[in-house]
Tab-separated table of C-alpha atoms and ligand atoms in Angstrom:
chain	number	residue	atom	x	y	z
A	1	UNK	CA	-19.975	-2.689	14.493
A	2	UNK	CA	-18.328	-2.165	11.194
A	3	UNK	CA	-14.764	-1.781	10.117
A	4	UNK	CA	-13.599	1.228	8.227
A	5	UNK	CA	-10.412	1.400	6.279
A	6	UNK	CA	-8.524	4.640	6.286
A	7	UNK	CA	-5.403	5.954	4.716
A	8	UNK	CA	-3.386	8.736	6.238
A	9	UNK	CA	-2.753	11.488	3.739
A	10	UNK	CA	0.254	12.652	5.710
A	11	UNK	CA	2.365	9.532	6.091
A	12	UNK	CA	0.471	7.123	3.835
A	13	UNK	CA	-0.261	4.630	6.596
A	14	UNK	CA	-3.248	2.413	5.955
A	15	UNK	CA	-5.216	1.306	8.986
A	16	UNK	CA	-8.556	-0.122	9.991
A	17	UNK	CA	-10.836	1.256	12.662
A	18	UNK	CA	-13.663	-0.804	14.105
A	19	UNK	CA	-16.571	1.221	15.455
A	20	UNK	CA	-20.299	1.587	15.364
A	21	UNK	CA	-22.147	3.569	12.728
A	22	UNK	CA	-22.886	6.357	15.225
A	23	UNK	CA	-19.295	6.470	16.350
A	24	UNK	CA	-18.280	6.811	12.748
A	25	UNK	CA	-20.381	9.949	12.479
A	26	UNK	CA	-18.976	11.665	15.542
A	27	UNK	CA	-15.580	10.239	16.214
A	28	UNK	CA	-12.397	11.835	14.966
A	29	UNK	CA	-10.103	9.281	13.429
A	30	UNK	CA	-6.408	9.699	14.015
A	31	UNK	CA	-3.564	8.026	12.233
A	32	UNK	CA	-1.980	5.487	14.607
A	33	UNK	CA	1.450	6.256	13.234
A	34	UNK	CA	1.717	10.044	13.077
A	35	UNK	CA	-1.499	10.991	14.888
A	36	UNK	CA	-2.669	13.124	11.998
A	37	UNK	CA	-6.391	13.672	11.518
A	38	UNK	CA	-5.860	14.068	7.805
A	39	UNK	CA	-7.065	10.610	6.958
A	40	UNK	CA	-9.234	9.587	4.064
A	41	UNK	CA	-11.753	6.810	4.044
A	42	UNK	CA	-10.997	3.843	1.841
A	43	UNK	CA	-13.972	2.200	0.226
A	44	UNK	CA	-13.784	-1.539	0.708
A	45	UNK	CA	-16.222	-4.426	0.713
A	46	UNK	CA	-17.918	-3.333	-2.440
A	47	UNK	CA	-16.716	-1.723	-5.571
A	48	UNK	CA	-17.530	1.930	-5.836
A	49	UNK	CA	-16.652	3.666	-9.030
A	50	UNK	CA	-16.442	7.392	-8.681
A	51	UNK	CA	-15.151	7.850	-12.215
A	52	UNK	CA	-12.729	10.499	-11.118
A	53	UNK	CA	-10.760	11.111	-14.261
A	54	UNK	CA	-8.512	14.081	-14.357
B	101	ZN	ZN1	-0.061	9.185	9.421
Protein backbone atom coordinates (compact mmCIF):
# COMPACT_ATOMS: atom_id res chain seq x y z
CA UNK A 1 0.00 0.00 0.00
CA UNK A 2 1.06 3.51 -0.68
CA UNK A 3 -0.52 6.84 -0.08
CA UNK A 4 -1.13 9.26 -2.86
CA UNK A 5 -1.80 12.91 -2.39
CA UNK A 6 -4.24 14.56 -4.72
CA UNK A 7 -5.58 18.01 -5.23
CA UNK A 8 -8.95 18.66 -6.74
CA UNK A 9 -8.71 21.09 -9.61
CA UNK A 10 -12.36 22.00 -9.21
CA UNK A 11 -12.67 22.97 -5.56
CA UNK A 12 -9.01 22.94 -4.52
CA UNK A 13 -9.47 20.28 -1.85
CA UNK A 14 -6.34 18.37 -0.98
CA UNK A 15 -6.78 14.77 0.06
CA UNK A 16 -4.87 11.54 0.47
CA UNK A 17 -5.87 8.19 -0.95
CA UNK A 18 -4.32 4.98 0.31
CA UNK A 19 -4.28 2.14 -2.21
CA UNK A 20 -2.10 -0.44 -3.81
CA UNK A 21 0.05 0.23 -6.85
CA UNK A 22 -2.32 -1.76 -9.07
CA UNK A 23 -5.32 0.05 -7.71
CA UNK A 24 -3.60 3.30 -8.51
CA UNK A 25 -3.38 2.26 -12.14
CA UNK A 26 -7.02 1.32 -12.53
CA UNK A 27 -8.98 3.16 -9.93
CA UNK A 28 -10.70 6.46 -10.61
CA UNK A 29 -10.02 8.93 -7.85
CA UNK A 30 -12.84 11.22 -6.86
CA UNK A 31 -12.68 14.33 -4.78
CA UNK A 32 -14.27 13.60 -1.38
CA UNK A 33 -15.72 17.08 -1.24
CA UNK A 34 -17.28 17.73 -4.65
CA UNK A 35 -16.94 14.26 -6.18
CA UNK A 36 -15.09 15.61 -9.19
CA UNK A 37 -12.71 13.32 -11.05
CA UNK A 38 -10.64 16.30 -12.08
CA UNK A 39 -7.95 15.69 -9.52
CA UNK A 40 -4.24 16.04 -9.98
CA UNK A 41 -1.59 13.99 -8.30
CA UNK A 42 0.64 15.77 -5.84
CA UNK A 43 4.21 14.60 -5.71
CA UNK A 44 5.25 14.06 -2.12
CA UNK A 45 7.87 12.04 -0.30
CA UNK A 46 10.64 13.09 -2.59
CA UNK A 47 11.42 16.26 -4.38
CA UNK A 48 10.65 16.20 -8.05
CA UNK A 49 11.62 19.19 -10.07
CA UNK A 50 9.78 19.44 -13.32
CA UNK A 51 11.24 22.85 -14.11
CA UNK A 52 7.96 24.08 -15.47
CA UNK A 53 8.68 27.72 -16.08
CA UNK A 54 6.20 29.67 -18.06
ZN1 LIG B 1 -13.34 18.90 -5.30
